Short mmCIF file of C-alpha atoms in Angstrom, two decimals:
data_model
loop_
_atom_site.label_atom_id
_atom_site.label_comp_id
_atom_site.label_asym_id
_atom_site.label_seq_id
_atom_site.Cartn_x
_atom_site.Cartn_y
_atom_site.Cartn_z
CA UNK E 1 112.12 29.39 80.46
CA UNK E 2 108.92 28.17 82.96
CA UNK E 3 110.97 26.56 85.22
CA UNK E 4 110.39 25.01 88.65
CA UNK E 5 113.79 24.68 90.54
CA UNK E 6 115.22 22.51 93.51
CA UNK E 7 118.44 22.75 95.46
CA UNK E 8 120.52 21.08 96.04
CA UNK E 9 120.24 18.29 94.00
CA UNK E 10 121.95 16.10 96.24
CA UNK E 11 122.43 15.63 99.69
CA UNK E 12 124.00 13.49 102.37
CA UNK E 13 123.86 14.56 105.81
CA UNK E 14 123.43 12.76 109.38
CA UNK E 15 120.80 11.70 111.63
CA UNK E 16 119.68 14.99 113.53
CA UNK E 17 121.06 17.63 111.61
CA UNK E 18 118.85 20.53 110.62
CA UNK E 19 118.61 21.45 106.39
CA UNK E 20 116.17 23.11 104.15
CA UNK E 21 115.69 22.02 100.57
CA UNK E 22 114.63 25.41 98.95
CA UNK E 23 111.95 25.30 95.60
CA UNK E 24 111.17 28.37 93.34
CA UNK E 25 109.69 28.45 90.25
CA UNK E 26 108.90 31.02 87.75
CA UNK E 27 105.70 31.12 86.64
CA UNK E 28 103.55 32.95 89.02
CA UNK E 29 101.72 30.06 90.38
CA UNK E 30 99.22 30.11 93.38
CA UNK E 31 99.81 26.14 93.85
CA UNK E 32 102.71 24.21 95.41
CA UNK E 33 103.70 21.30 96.92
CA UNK E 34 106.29 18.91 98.17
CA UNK E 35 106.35 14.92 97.52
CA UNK E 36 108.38 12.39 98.36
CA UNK E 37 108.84 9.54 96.00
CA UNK E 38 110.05 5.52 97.56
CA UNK E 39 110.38 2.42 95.13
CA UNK E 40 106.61 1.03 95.27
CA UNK E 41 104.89 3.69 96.65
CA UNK E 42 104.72 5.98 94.03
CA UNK E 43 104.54 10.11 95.19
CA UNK E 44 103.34 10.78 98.68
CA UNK E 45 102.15 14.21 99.22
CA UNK E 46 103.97 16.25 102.36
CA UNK E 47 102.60 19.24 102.18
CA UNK E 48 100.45 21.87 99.93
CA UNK E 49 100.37 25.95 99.70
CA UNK E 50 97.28 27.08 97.92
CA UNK E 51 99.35 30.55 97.95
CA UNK E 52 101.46 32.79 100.10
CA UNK E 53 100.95 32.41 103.91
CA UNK E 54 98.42 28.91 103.30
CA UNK E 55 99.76 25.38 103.92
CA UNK E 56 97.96 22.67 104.74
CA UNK E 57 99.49 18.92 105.00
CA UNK E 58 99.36 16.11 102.46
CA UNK E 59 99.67 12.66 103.31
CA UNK E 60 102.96 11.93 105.02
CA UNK E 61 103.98 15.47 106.90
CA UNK E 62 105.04 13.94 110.18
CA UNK E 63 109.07 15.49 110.29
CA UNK E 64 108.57 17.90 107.88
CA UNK E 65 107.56 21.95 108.07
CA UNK E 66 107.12 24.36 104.95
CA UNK E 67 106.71 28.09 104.57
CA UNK E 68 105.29 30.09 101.93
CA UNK E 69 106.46 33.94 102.27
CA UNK E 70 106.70 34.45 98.87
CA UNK E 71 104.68 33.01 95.97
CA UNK E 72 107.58 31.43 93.80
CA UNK E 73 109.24 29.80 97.35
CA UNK E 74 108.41 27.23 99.10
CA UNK E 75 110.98 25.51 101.00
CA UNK E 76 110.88 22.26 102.51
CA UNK E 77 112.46 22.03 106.20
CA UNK E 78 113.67 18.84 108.03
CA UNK E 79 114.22 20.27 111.98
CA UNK E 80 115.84 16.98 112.49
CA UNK E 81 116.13 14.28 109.55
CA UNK E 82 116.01 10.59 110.56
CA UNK E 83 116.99 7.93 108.38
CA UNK E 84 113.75 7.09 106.92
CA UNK E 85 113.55 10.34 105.69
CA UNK E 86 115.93 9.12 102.78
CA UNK E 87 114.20 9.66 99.81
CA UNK E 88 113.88 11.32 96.46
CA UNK E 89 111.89 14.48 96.91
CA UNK E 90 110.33 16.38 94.36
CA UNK E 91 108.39 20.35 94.33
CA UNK E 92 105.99 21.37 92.17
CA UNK E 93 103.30 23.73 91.16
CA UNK E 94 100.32 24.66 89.20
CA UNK E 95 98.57 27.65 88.45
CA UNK E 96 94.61 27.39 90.18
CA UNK E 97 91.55 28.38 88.39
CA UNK E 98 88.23 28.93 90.08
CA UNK E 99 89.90 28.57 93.32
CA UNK E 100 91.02 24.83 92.68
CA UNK E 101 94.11 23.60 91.74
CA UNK E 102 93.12 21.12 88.94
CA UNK E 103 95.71 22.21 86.26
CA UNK E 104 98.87 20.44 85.66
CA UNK E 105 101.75 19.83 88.31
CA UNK E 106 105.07 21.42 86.65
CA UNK E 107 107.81 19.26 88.54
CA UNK E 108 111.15 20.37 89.77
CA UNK E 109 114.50 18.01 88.37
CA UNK E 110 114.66 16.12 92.62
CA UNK E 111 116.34 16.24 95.39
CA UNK E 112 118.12 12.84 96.46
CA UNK E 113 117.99 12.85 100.18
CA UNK E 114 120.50 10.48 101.90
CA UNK E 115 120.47 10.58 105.75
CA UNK E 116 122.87 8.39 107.92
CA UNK F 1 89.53 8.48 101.33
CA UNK F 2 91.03 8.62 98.19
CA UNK F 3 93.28 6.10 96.75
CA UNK F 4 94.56 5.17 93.42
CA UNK F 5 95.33 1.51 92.18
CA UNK F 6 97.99 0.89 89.47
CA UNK F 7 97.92 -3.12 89.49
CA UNK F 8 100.93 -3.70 87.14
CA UNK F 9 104.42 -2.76 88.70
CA UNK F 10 105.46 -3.35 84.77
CA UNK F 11 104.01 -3.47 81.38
CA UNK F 12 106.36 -5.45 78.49
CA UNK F 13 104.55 -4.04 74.85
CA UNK F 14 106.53 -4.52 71.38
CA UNK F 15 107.50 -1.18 69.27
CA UNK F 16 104.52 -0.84 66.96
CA UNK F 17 101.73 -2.77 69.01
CA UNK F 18 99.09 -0.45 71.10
CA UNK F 19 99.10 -0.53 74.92
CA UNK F 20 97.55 0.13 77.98
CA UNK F 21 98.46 1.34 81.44
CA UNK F 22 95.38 0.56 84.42
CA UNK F 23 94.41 2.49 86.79
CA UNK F 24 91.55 2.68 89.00
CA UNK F 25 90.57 4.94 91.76
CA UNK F 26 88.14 6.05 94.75
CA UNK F 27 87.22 9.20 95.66
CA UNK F 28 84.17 10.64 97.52
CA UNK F 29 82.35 12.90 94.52
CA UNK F 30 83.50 13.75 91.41
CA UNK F 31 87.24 13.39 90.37
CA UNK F 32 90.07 15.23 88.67
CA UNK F 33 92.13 12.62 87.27
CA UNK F 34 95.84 13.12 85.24
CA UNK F 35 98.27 10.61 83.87
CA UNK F 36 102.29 11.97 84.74
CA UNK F 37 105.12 10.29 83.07
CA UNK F 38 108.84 10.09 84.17
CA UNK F 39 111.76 9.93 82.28
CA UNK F 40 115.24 8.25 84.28
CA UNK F 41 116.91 11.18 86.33
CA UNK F 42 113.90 13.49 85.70
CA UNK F 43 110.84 14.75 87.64
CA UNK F 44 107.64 14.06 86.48
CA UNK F 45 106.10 15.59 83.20
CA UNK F 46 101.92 15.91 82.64
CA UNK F 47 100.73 13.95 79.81
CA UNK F 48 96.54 13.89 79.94
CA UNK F 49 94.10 15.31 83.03
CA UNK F 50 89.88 14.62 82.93
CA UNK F 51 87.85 17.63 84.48
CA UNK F 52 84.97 16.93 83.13
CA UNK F 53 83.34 16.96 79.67
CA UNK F 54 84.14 14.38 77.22
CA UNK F 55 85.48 10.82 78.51
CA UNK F 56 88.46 10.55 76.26
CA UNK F 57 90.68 12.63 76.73
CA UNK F 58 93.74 13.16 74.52
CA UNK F 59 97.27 14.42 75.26
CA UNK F 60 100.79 14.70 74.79
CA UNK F 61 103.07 12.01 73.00
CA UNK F 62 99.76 10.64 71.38
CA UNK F 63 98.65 9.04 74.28
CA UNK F 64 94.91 9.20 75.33
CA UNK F 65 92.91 8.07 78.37
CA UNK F 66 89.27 7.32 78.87
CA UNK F 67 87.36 7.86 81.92
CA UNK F 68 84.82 4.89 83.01
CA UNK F 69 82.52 5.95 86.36
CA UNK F 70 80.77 2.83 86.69
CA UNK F 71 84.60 0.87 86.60
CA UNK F 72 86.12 3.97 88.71
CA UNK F 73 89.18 3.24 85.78
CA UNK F 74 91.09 5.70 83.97
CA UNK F 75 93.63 3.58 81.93
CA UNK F 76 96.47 5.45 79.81
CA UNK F 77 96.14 4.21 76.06
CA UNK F 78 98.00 4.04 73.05
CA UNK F 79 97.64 2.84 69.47
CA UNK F 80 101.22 2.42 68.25
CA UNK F 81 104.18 2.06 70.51
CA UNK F 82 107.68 3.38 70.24
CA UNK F 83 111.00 2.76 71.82
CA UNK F 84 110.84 6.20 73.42
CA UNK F 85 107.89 5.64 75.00
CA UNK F 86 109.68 3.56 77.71
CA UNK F 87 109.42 5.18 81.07
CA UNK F 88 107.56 4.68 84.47
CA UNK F 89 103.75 6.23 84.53
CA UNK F 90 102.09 7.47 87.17
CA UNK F 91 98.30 7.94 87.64
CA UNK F 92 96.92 10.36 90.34
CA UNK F 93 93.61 11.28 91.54
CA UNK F 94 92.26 14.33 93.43
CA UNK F 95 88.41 15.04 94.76
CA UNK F 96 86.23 18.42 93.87
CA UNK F 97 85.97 18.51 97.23
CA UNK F 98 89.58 18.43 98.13
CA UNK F 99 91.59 19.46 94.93
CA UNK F 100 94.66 20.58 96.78
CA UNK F 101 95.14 16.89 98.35
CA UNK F 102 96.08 14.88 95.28
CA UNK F 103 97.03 11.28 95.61
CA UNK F 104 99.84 9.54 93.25
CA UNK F 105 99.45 5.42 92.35
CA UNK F 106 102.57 3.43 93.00
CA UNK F 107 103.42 3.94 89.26
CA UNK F 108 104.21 1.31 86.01
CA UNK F 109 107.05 0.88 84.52
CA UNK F 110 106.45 0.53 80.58
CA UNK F 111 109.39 -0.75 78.38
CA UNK F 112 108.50 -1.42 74.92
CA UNK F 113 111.05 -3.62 72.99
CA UNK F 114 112.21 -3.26 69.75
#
């Protein structure tokens, strides 16, 4: 089954301390990318891979770092999570035609972020 | 910069009547624009995209979207609602220029009634 996955699910942890919420999927896309979703502001991009070794930052990446050594990873890392880093969190991908990565976003099930 | 305008935090439509999600955008150039749709406890599922080509564009769940330049809109449309339809909707844009960066709206909650 095309899947993209996210672990863990949930997570509680405390000001300062370092964690990694990992995302693979299955489908041999180039594309992928991390967003962060907050009642009433919709998804906020963090940060893009166009494929294996490329990144480049969305629209909120301040406290955030991602790596892309392999094409179906790309785990999101929090050096040092503050509390308004709580959020719901969310990977997906896309395959990219042309160069461009206009076809559909295949979304992984979330990652509930608490931090105290 | 690109930004994307959903005006209605919540849309009330009765099973059986058509409705209509807004959404309007700004982009420099030409844009890719896609309707996503989320379901409670679940990420976010594609319903409709416009590339380029025809301005209404159909997709999943028999919902359908038409793109207006001159009103920068690209509202999510359908004729006949159902109960299941209820969920929250999300409109995003990205530029030609800049396909990788893709922008989300705040997202509308629709809840049709019985």
């Amino acid at each position: 089954e095309a899947q993209v996955t996210q672990n863990p699910r949930y997570l509680i942890t405390v000001t300062g301390k370092k964690l990694t919420v990992t995302c693979s999927q299955n489908m041999n896309h180039e594309y992928m990318s991390w967003y962060r979703q907050d009642p009433g502001l919709g998804l906020r991009q963090i940060y893009y891979s166009m494929n294996v070794e490329v990144t480049d930052k969305g629209d909120v990446p301040e406290g955030y770092k991602v790596s892309r050594k392999e094409k179906r990873n790309f785990p999101l890392i929090l050096e040092s999570p503050s509390p308004n880093q709580t959020s719901l969190y969310f990977c997906a991908s896309s395959s990219v035609s042309g160069g461009t990565s206009y076809n559909e976003q295949f979304f992984g099930p979330g990652t509930r972020l608490t931090v105290l | 910069a690109q930004s994307v305008a959903q005006p209605e935090d919540q849309v009330n439509v009765a099973e059986g009547n058509p409705l209509t999600v807004k959404c309007t955008y700004s982009v420099s150039g030409n844009p890719y624009l896609f309707w996503y749709v989320q379901y409670p406890n679940r990420g976010l599922q594609f319903l409709l995209k416009y590339i380029t080509g025809d301005n209404l564009v159909k997709g999943s769940y028999g919902f359908e979207a038409e793109f207006n330049k001159s009103q920068t809109s690209f509202h999510l449309k359908k004729p006949s609602a159902l109960v299941s339809d209820s969920a929250l909707y999300f409109c995003a844009v990205s530029a030609y220029s800049s396909a990788s960066k893709i922008i989300f709206g705040s997202g509308t909650r629709l809840s049709i009634r019985p």
